[in-house]
């Protein structure tokens, strides 16, 4: 971040207040209001953070107008096509692409941390079988701080590193266990001879009673889904992780907070909601009815998988996801998948509709991901856990970056108070 020679001036009650303007390496300049309250005695008001940069970060950059998403400067399309998830994890965590030796060491380290404490199996058994896997994940990831005490001291760089590796390695195991538990099957231990994505598929779809071979093309598609979700700068769940961490909370508690936030249908829960919507639409002839509902101000219905706070042209992740959907369905021999037909026609009709064009609403990453995951055999309830395990590295990278930021302060927004003035308590018999 560099100081520009520019200054923004706020005039209030005839008095001028100069505010420094900071220049990022990419993206719009930022007016620095840190001393505004001390100097002018006013707060700024920005619910939803539509115009507020909450931190300085060098990890991910999005240009929403141009549909650009860069991780440490590398475009997401290149990473999805040429790299793989664990290499992207390394890039997000350490800032550079690894050498062959660095990558091998990192992959070995992550692989050797995939098992969870055996006592966690008992912990799982306390949940109801019909609990949503996200509910189980919030609880179990939070409980990691009760199982891994030796990596909760955030002032110790080594412990921070161990916590980061543990989270990236164990969250897929926890997600797979949540799934197995929900369908009443035995937990499947991780396998160190499989790569990250293949191991996850094996933990989800194998049973001890018989051999199970993971199709390498499905593992590649799974890896691509992980890669496309790996990080997305200061979205709601990442900001939740940063806010939780700003108090000095331990990493497992912070990531559990991120998982809780991700679950909402406006965020990571949109992939489940989108597939359920596509199923509800059911056939292309019903699309106009649902488009009309999405446009109706008196109907709370929204097209799930459409729209984004930052992307106002297209979501580059959605482009790759759509290609993957075609590939996976072809591989699975699922010809004429009715959900995919509805999705493609819905996308076409919505994009031709002036309502969506004017509001700059386009398909986002969640529009096609559910179709791929369903074709792979996942129930809808597992879609958001898969998003959560993919995003864990982004949360962890942002958490590590935050803790090494000298400007770190506890996150403490102010408010525009609209409640009652001070008044005197009235005894209950006089009310
Ligand atoms: N369908 C119909 N109308 C919409 C939609 C939609 N999906 N999204 C936004 N709008 C309208 C909205 O009604 C509003 O209209 P008006 O200006 O007349 O009041 C306008 O577009 C702007 O919407 P907003 O809610 O103010 O925009 P936002 O930036 O606060 O919300 C969003 C972004 C992603 C929450 C929203 O577009 C949405 O709810 N989309 C559906 C859920 C979804 O797909 N979420 C996944 C996002 S990508 C993955 C992730 O981040 O996890």
XYZ file of N, CA and C in Angstrom, residues 224-406:
549
model
N -10.644 -29.642 -9.228
C -10.931 -28.342 -9.852
C -11.987 -27.575 -9.047
N -12.979 -28.293 -8.528
C -13.983 -27.625 -7.677
C -13.299 -27.052 -6.433
N -12.401 -27.825 -5.826
C -11.654 -27.309 -4.661
C -10.890 -26.035 -5.063
N -10.204 -26.111 -6.199
C -9.358 -24.982 -6.638
C -10.198 -23.730 -6.871
N -11.354 -23.914 -7.516
C -12.184 -22.745 -7.850
C -12.760 -22.055 -6.612
N -12.825 -22.792 -5.497
C -13.398 -22.216 -4.274
C -12.336 -21.808 -3.261
N -11.056 -21.928 -3.602
C -9.998 -21.860 -2.585
C -9.946 -20.536 -1.807
N -10.139 -19.421 -2.501
C -10.142 -18.148 -1.775
C -10.932 -17.120 -2.577
N -11.419 -16.088 -1.911
C -12.187 -15.078 -2.648
C -12.160 -13.751 -1.909
N -11.026 -13.335 -1.545
C -10.725 -12.117 -0.757
C -11.713 -11.880 0.387
N -12.212 -10.679 0.612
C -12.872 -10.392 1.909
C -14.387 -10.652 1.881
N -14.771 -11.854 1.462
C -16.193 -12.215 1.456
C -16.707 -12.371 2.906
N -17.994 -12.706 3.046
C -18.593 -12.718 4.386
C -17.902 -13.706 5.332
N -17.634 -14.930 4.865
C -17.047 -15.921 5.793
C -15.594 -15.570 6.114
N -14.852 -15.077 5.131
C -13.454 -14.698 5.389
C -13.413 -13.524 6.360
N -14.321 -12.568 6.158
C -14.367 -11.432 7.084
C -14.761 -11.897 8.479
N -15.615 -12.929 8.541
C -15.995 -13.501 9.839
C -14.779 -14.106 10.522
N -13.981 -14.863 9.746
C -12.763 -15.465 10.305
C -11.842 -14.357 10.823
N -11.664 -13.301 10.028
C -10.762 -12.213 10.439
C -11.297 -11.510 11.687
N -12.609 -11.306 11.726
C -13.175 -10.603 12.886
C -13.009 -11.460 14.145
N -13.295 -12.766 14.012
C -13.129 -13.665 15.170
C -11.666 -13.672 15.603
N -10.775 -13.741 14.629
C -9.343 -13.823 14.939
C -8.807 -12.528 15.549
N -9.457 -11.390 15.234
C -8.929 -10.100 15.707
C -8.945 -10.010 17.236
N -9.741 -10.862 17.877
C -9.776 -10.840 19.345
C -8.680 -11.727 19.933
N -7.966 -12.443 19.062
C -6.937 -13.370 19.550
C -7.466 -14.782 19.732
N -8.666 -15.051 19.186
C -9.256 -16.401 19.316
C -8.371 -17.427 18.607
N -8.482 -18.692 19.035
C -7.617 -19.720 18.436
C -8.077 -20.059 17.012
N -7.177 -20.608 16.190
C -7.493 -20.801 14.762
C -8.681 -21.724 14.514
N -8.861 -22.750 15.332
C -9.955 -23.698 15.079
C -11.304 -23.021 15.345
N -11.341 -22.191 16.392
C -12.569 -21.438 16.689
C -12.877 -20.476 15.539
N -11.822 -19.843 15.003
C -12.036 -18.859 13.920
C -12.556 -19.534 12.657
N -11.982 -20.685 12.312
C -12.422 -21.371 11.087
C -13.841 -21.919 11.285
N -14.167 -22.364 12.505
C -15.543 -22.813 12.773
C -16.517 -21.646 12.558
N -16.101 -20.439 12.949
C -16.958 -19.257 12.732
C -17.145 -19.017 11.232
N -16.065 -19.201 10.473
C -16.152 -19.044 9.008
C -17.117 -20.055 8.413
N -17.054 -21.297 8.881
C -17.949 -22.344 8.359
C -19.406 -21.970 8.661
N -19.640 -21.466 9.874
C -21.009 -21.074 10.254
C -21.534 -19.989 9.312
N -20.700 -19.026 9.002
C -21.135 -17.929 8.123
C -21.355 -18.425 6.694
N -20.467 -19.309 6.254
C -20.567 -19.807 4.873
C -21.889 -20.525 4.609
N -22.438 -21.112 5.654
C -23.630 -21.965 5.511
C -24.844 -21.210 4.937
N -24.913 -19.919 5.146
C -26.102 -19.154 4.732
C -26.358 -19.227 3.233
N -27.650 -19.214 2.821
C -27.978 -19.363 1.396
C -27.505 -18.214 0.515
N -27.214 -17.033 1.112
C -26.697 -15.942 0.281
C -25.214 -16.151 -0.020
N -24.589 -17.089 0.688
C -23.135 -17.310 0.535
C -22.939 -18.768 0.082
N -22.202 -19.566 0.855
C -21.882 -20.927 0.397
C -23.086 -21.851 0.314
N -24.133 -21.534 1.068
C -25.329 -22.370 1.031
C -26.085 -22.247 -0.285
N -25.630 -21.312 -1.146
C -26.339 -21.108 -2.418
C -26.221 -22.323 -3.334
N -25.142 -23.115 -3.211
C -25.026 -24.264 -4.129
C -26.126 -25.296 -3.869
N -26.409 -25.540 -2.593
C -27.512 -26.457 -2.261
C -28.845 -25.829 -2.698
N -29.008 -24.546 -2.342
C -30.276 -23.870 -2.665
C -30.492 -23.827 -4.177
N -29.406 -23.668 -4.931
C -29.523 -23.568 -6.396
C -29.997 -24.897 -6.976
N -29.389 -25.987 -6.545
C -29.800 -27.272 -7.107
C -31.247 -27.589 -6.726
N -31.606 -27.233 -5.492
C -32.996 -27.478 -5.077
C -33.959 -26.642 -5.926
N -33.521 -25.412 -6.256
C -34.355 -24.551 -7.108
C -34.492 -25.160 -8.517
N -33.357 -25.635 -9.072
C -33.398 -26.208 -10.428
C -34.313 -27.431 -10.458
N -34.253 -28.225 -9.381
C -35.134 -29.409 -9.309
C -36.597 -28.975 -9.208
N -36.826 -27.912 -8.420
C -38.204 -27.432 -8.252
C -38.747 -26.905 -9.590
N -37.894 -26.220 -10.335
C -38.351 -25.734 -11.654
C -38.697 -26.963 -12.518
N -37.778 -27.923 -12.540
C -38.094 -29.240 -13.109
C -38.059 -29.367 -14.617
N -38.649 -28.406 -15.327
C -38.656 -28.503 -16.791
C -38.586 -27.093 -17.371
N -38.050 -27.016 -18.598
C -37.788 -25.687 -19.178
C -39.049 -24.843 -19.341
N -40.195 -25.486 -19.523
C -41.414 -24.684 -19.732
C -41.828 -23.909 -18.475
N -41.284 -24.284 -17.310
C -41.664 -23.561 -16.072
C -40.710 -22.394 -15.779
N -39.659 -22.237 -16.621
C -38.656 -21.208 -16.322
C -39.261 -19.789 -16.266
N -40.108 -19.419 -17.258
C -40.652 -18.037 -17.215
C -41.351 -17.716 -15.895
N -42.041 -18.709 -15.341
C -42.754 -18.511 -14.062
C -41.753 -18.134 -12.947
N -40.609 -18.822 -12.922
C -39.633 -18.557 -11.861
C -38.878 -17.253 -12.112
N -38.655 -16.933 -13.372
C -38.011 -15.645 -13.676
C -38.943 -14.511 -13.233
N -40.218 -14.683 -13.501
C -41.191 -13.652 -13.095
C -41.188 -13.497 -11.572
N -41.099 -14.619 -10.869
C -41.063 -14.544 -9.394
C -39.807 -13.818 -8.908
N -38.668 -14.109 -9.553
C -37.402 -13.477 -9.140
C -37.460 -11.959 -9.331
N -38.257 -11.523 -10.315
C -38.343 -10.078 -10.605
C -39.402 -9.371 -9.764
N -40.271 -10.168 -9.134
C -41.398 -9.601 -8.382
C -40.917 -9.088 -7.020
N -41.034 -7.784 -6.816
C -40.564 -7.157 -5.556
C -41.292 -7.714 -4.330
N -42.548 -8.187 -4.543
C -43.331 -8.685 -3.404
C -43.075 -10.162 -3.114
N -42.206 -10.777 -3.909
C -41.898 -12.208 -3.709
C -40.435 -12.298 -3.265
N -40.180 -12.920 -2.110
C -38.789 -12.977 -1.631
C -37.893 -13.909 -2.468
N -38.493 -14.646 -3.414
C -37.712 -15.611 -4.201
C -36.619 -14.898 -5.026
N -35.420 -15.481 -5.019
C -34.323 -14.992 -5.860
C -33.813 -16.151 -6.691
N -33.245 -15.871 -7.830
C -32.592 -16.934 -8.596
C -31.311 -17.297 -7.874
N -31.267 -18.467 -7.295
C -30.062 -18.881 -6.568
C -28.972 -19.195 -7.596
N -27.722 -18.889 -7.199
C -26.622 -19.072 -8.156
C -26.512 -17.916 -9.128
N -27.292 -16.851 -8.869
C -27.230 -15.657 -9.720
C -26.885 -14.435 -8.884
N -26.037 -13.568 -9.439
C -25.708 -12.311 -8.773
C -24.483 -12.448 -7.896
N -23.821 -11.351 -7.702
C -22.637 -11.335 -6.844
C -22.356 -9.904 -6.418
N -21.913 -9.745 -5.169
C -21.606 -8.399 -4.680
C -20.494 -7.738 -5.516
N -19.532 -8.501 -5.949
C -18.369 -7.890 -6.621
C -18.417 -8.070 -8.141
N -18.728 -9.279 -8.629
C -18.738 -9.496 -10.086
C -19.947 -8.820 -10.703
N -19.699 -7.936 -11.660
C -20.809 -7.243 -12.304
C -20.777 -7.466 -13.815
N -20.069 -8.479 -14.255
C -19.993 -8.780 -15.679
C -20.083 -10.285 -15.874
N -19.160 -11.002 -15.290
C -19.284 -12.456 -15.188
C -18.379 -12.933 -14.070
N -18.700 -14.131 -13.564
C -17.894 -14.744 -12.517
C -16.945 -15.723 -13.218
N -15.628 -15.462 -13.214
C -14.723 -16.322 -13.994
C -14.737 -17.770 -13.516
N -15.133 -17.983 -12.256
C -15.199 -19.349 -11.740
C -16.374 -20.097 -12.374
N -17.451 -19.351 -12.673
C -18.639 -19.980 -13.258
C -18.337 -20.499 -14.660
N -17.487 -19.773 -15.397
C -17.136 -20.194 -16.762
C -16.462 -21.562 -16.721
N -15.473 -21.729 -15.816
C -14.754 -23.011 -15.709
C -15.709 -24.094 -15.195
N -16.560 -23.713 -14.259
C -17.481 -24.676 -13.661
C -18.452 -25.230 -14.712
N -18.899 -24.361 -15.615
C -19.842 -24.804 -16.649
C -19.171 -25.837 -17.561
N -17.901 -25.584 -17.925
C -17.172 -26.550 -18.761
C -17.038 -27.883 -18.024
N -16.708 -27.795 -16.721
C -16.542 -29.024 -15.924
C -17.849 -29.799 -15.861
N -18.974 -29.088 -15.758
C -20.274 -29.778 -15.676
C -20.484 -30.622 -16.923
N -20.188 -30.045 -18.100
C -20.342 -30.806 -19.345
C -19.435 -32.035 -19.342
N -18.161 -31.835 -18.935
C -17.184 -32.941 -18.942
C -17.627 -34.072 -18.019
N -18.018 -33.690 -16.783
C -18.348 -34.711 -15.789
C -19.597 -35.495 -16.207
N -20.598 -34.784 -16.714
C -21.824 -35.487 -17.091
C -21.561 -36.428 -18.265
N -20.678 -36.008 -19.174
C -20.338 -36.881 -20.296
C -19.623 -38.128 -19.772
N -18.674 -37.893 -18.869
C -17.919 -39.015 -18.289
C -18.850 -40.002 -17.589
N -19.825 -39.449 -16.864
C -20.731 -40.314 -16.104
C -21.785 -40.948 -17.020
N -21.740 -40.581 -18.306
C -22.721 -41.132 -19.239
C -24.120 -40.629 -18.952
N -24.211 -39.440 -18.328
C -25.541 -38.898 -18.030
C -25.925 -37.985 -19.195
N -26.575 -38.580 -20.182
C -26.984 -37.805 -21.358
C -28.250 -37.024 -20.998
N -28.373 -35.885 -21.562
C -29.603 -35.092 -21.406
C -30.047 -34.958 -19.957
N -29.090 -34.617 -19.084
C -29.447 -34.421 -17.672
C -30.479 -33.296 -17.573
N -31.689 -33.599 -17.051
C -32.739 -32.572 -17.061
C -32.369 -31.339 -16.234
N -31.622 -31.536 -15.137
C -31.259 -30.378 -14.310
C -30.309 -29.461 -15.088
N -29.358 -30.082 -15.828
C -28.428 -29.268 -16.622
C -29.183 -28.531 -17.725
N -30.169 -29.223 -18.333
C -30.963 -28.555 -19.386
C -31.670 -27.332 -18.808
N -32.272 -27.523 -17.633
C -32.996 -26.402 -16.997
C -32.001 -25.284 -16.678
N -30.808 -25.659 -16.144
C -29.811 -24.640 -15.780
C -29.396 -23.831 -16.995
N -29.098 -24.531 -18.096
C -28.617 -23.817 -19.295
C -29.696 -22.897 -19.869
N -30.924 -23.397 -19.901
C -32.013 -22.579 -20.447
C -32.338 -21.413 -19.504
N -32.269 -21.669 -18.206
C -32.532 -20.595 -17.232
C -31.473 -19.500 -17.372
N -30.217 -19.916 -17.504
C -29.139 -18.941 -17.685
C -29.409 -18.095 -18.929
N -29.779 -18.776 -20.029
C -30.004 -18.077 -21.295
C -31.159 -17.067 -21.152
N -32.285 -17.545 -20.613
C -33.452 -16.663 -20.525
C -33.205 -15.504 -19.556
N -32.489 -15.775 -18.463
C -32.224 -14.685 -17.505
C -31.278 -13.660 -18.119
N -30.268 -14.147 -18.851
C -29.316 -13.197 -19.431
C -29.957 -12.351 -20.530
N -31.019 -12.888 -21.159
C -31.736 -12.124 -22.198
C -32.750 -11.157 -21.589
N -32.952 -11.235 -20.294
C -34.007 -10.448 -19.645
C -33.429 -9.106 -19.153
N -34.073 -7.993 -19.524
C -33.525 -6.682 -19.131
C -33.349 -6.521 -17.614
N -34.207 -7.166 -16.802
C -34.089 -7.044 -15.336
C -32.695 -7.473 -14.890
N -32.263 -8.656 -15.351
C -30.972 -9.188 -14.903
C -29.815 -8.408 -15.531
N -30.015 -7.961 -16.795
C -28.955 -7.183 -17.467
C -28.760 -5.858 -16.732
N -29.867 -5.154 -16.436
C -29.752 -3.842 -15.775
C -29.118 -3.950 -14.393
N -29.462 -5.017 -13.672
C -28.914 -5.164 -12.316
C -27.576 -5.890 -12.319
N -27.093 -6.190 -13.525
C -25.795 -6.868 -13.692
C -25.744 -8.162 -12.894
N -26.746 -8.991 -13.108
C -26.819 -10.282 -12.414
C -26.445 -11.390 -13.387
N -25.429 -12.161 -13.031
C -24.916 -13.237 -13.878
C -24.809 -14.509 -13.046
N -24.682 -15.679 -13.721
C -24.478 -16.902 -12.932
C -23.179 -16.795 -12.139
N -23.208 -17.251 -10.902
C -21.980 -17.266 -10.104
C -21.475 -18.711 -9.965
N -20.420 -18.871 -9.185
C -19.749 -20.180 -9.081
C -20.708 -21.284 -8.650
N -21.754 -20.906 -7.910
C -22.654 -21.918 -7.363
C -23.700 -22.407 -8.357
N -23.781 -21.745 -9.525
C -24.861 -22.096 -10.449
C -24.671 -23.498 -11.040
N -23.428 -23.835 -11.391
C -23.185 -25.141 -12.015
C -22.535 -26.158 -11.084
N -21.983 -25.702 -9.943
C -21.224 -26.644 -9.105
C -22.115 -27.775 -8.574
N -23.360 -27.458 -8.216
C -24.256 -28.470 -7.666
C -24.546 -29.581 -8.667
N -24.615 -29.202 -9.949
C -24.908 -30.210 -10.976
C -23.757 -31.217 -11.045
N -22.524 -30.713 -10.943
C -21.358 -31.610 -10.982
C -21.361 -32.505 -9.740
N -21.574 -31.881 -8.595
C -21.500 -32.649 -7.342
C -22.593 -33.712 -7.285
N -23.776 -33.369 -7.794
C -24.861 -34.360 -7.819
C -24.493 -35.525 -8.745
N -23.893 -35.181 -9.905
C -23.503 -36.246 -10.845
C -22.438 -37.157 -10.230
N -21.611 -36.586 -9.379
C -20.578 -37.400 -8.719
C -21.166 -38.306 -7.642
N -22.388 -38.042 -7.238
C -23.038 -38.895 -6.245
C -23.231 -38.243 -4.890
N -22.914 -36.946 -4.774
C -23.095 -36.277 -3.480
C -24.549 -35.845 -3.299
N -25.099 -36.015 -2.087
C -26.412 -35.433 -1.817
C -26.268 -33.911 -1.677
N -27.366 -33.196 -1.844
C -27.287 -31.727 -1.800
C -26.716 -31.224 -0.469
N -26.990 -31.966 0.619
C -26.516 -31.500 1.931
C -24.987 -31.470 2.013
N -24.293 -32.149 1.084
C -22.822 -32.145 1.119
C -22.215 -31.026 0.275
N -23.046 -30.297 -0.472
C -22.477 -29.282 -1.368
C -21.750 -28.194 -0.565
N -22.402 -27.687 0.475
C -21.785 -26.594 1.229
C -20.582 -27.079 2.047
N -20.625 -28.290 2.663
C -19.400 -28.795 3.288
C -18.216 -28.876 2.320
N -18.490 -29.202 1.054
C -17.393 -29.273 0.076
C -16.850 -27.862 -0.193
N -17.738 -26.895 -0.247
C -17.299 -25.489 -0.371
C -16.445 -25.136 0.853
N -16.909 -25.531 2.032
C -16.180 -25.181 3.268
C -14.790 -25.802 3.296
N -14.683 -27.055 2.877
C -13.342 -27.668 2.924
C -12.424 -27.017 1.899
N -12.980 -26.634 0.750
C -12.161 -25.964 -0.274
C -11.691 -24.596 0.221
N -12.579 -23.886 0.911
C -12.289 -22.506 1.327
C -11.407 -22.448 2.573
N -11.243 -23.593 3.236
C -10.450 -23.589 4.470
C -9.071 -22.974 4.233
N -8.452 -23.303 3.106
C -7.114 -22.740 2.873
C -7.164 -21.215 2.744
N -8.212 -20.696 2.114
C -8.338 -19.239 1.980
C -8.473 -18.591 3.349
N -9.341 -19.174 4.174
C -9.520 -18.636 5.538
C -8.205 -18.674 6.298
N -7.502 -19.809 6.160
C -6.255 -19.977 6.913
C -5.186 -18.988 6.417
N -5.102 -18.833 5.112
C -4.101 -17.900 4.563
C -4.400 -16.472 5.031
N -5.683 -16.101 5.021
C -6.065 -14.742 5.439
C -5.838 -14.565 6.942
N -6.100 -15.614 7.692
C -5.879 -15.580 9.154
C -4.392 -15.388 9.457
N -3.542 -16.148 8.743
C -2.090 -16.027 8.977
C -1.608 -14.629 8.593
N -2.105 -14.144 7.468
C -1.698 -12.815 7.016
C -2.111 -11.757 8.038
N -3.316 -11.882 8.547
C -3.824 -10.911 9.508
C -2.949 -10.868 10.759
N -2.543 -12.064 11.225
C -1.771 -12.100 12.467
C -0.366 -11.520 12.297
N 0.106 -11.457 11.048
C 1.431 -10.848 10.874
C 1.324 -9.385 10.432
N 0.109 -8.837 10.447
C -0.090 -7.443 10.030
C 0.128 -6.512 11.224
N 1.132 -5.612 11.157
C 1.362 -4.719 12.299
C 0.172 -3.800 12.600
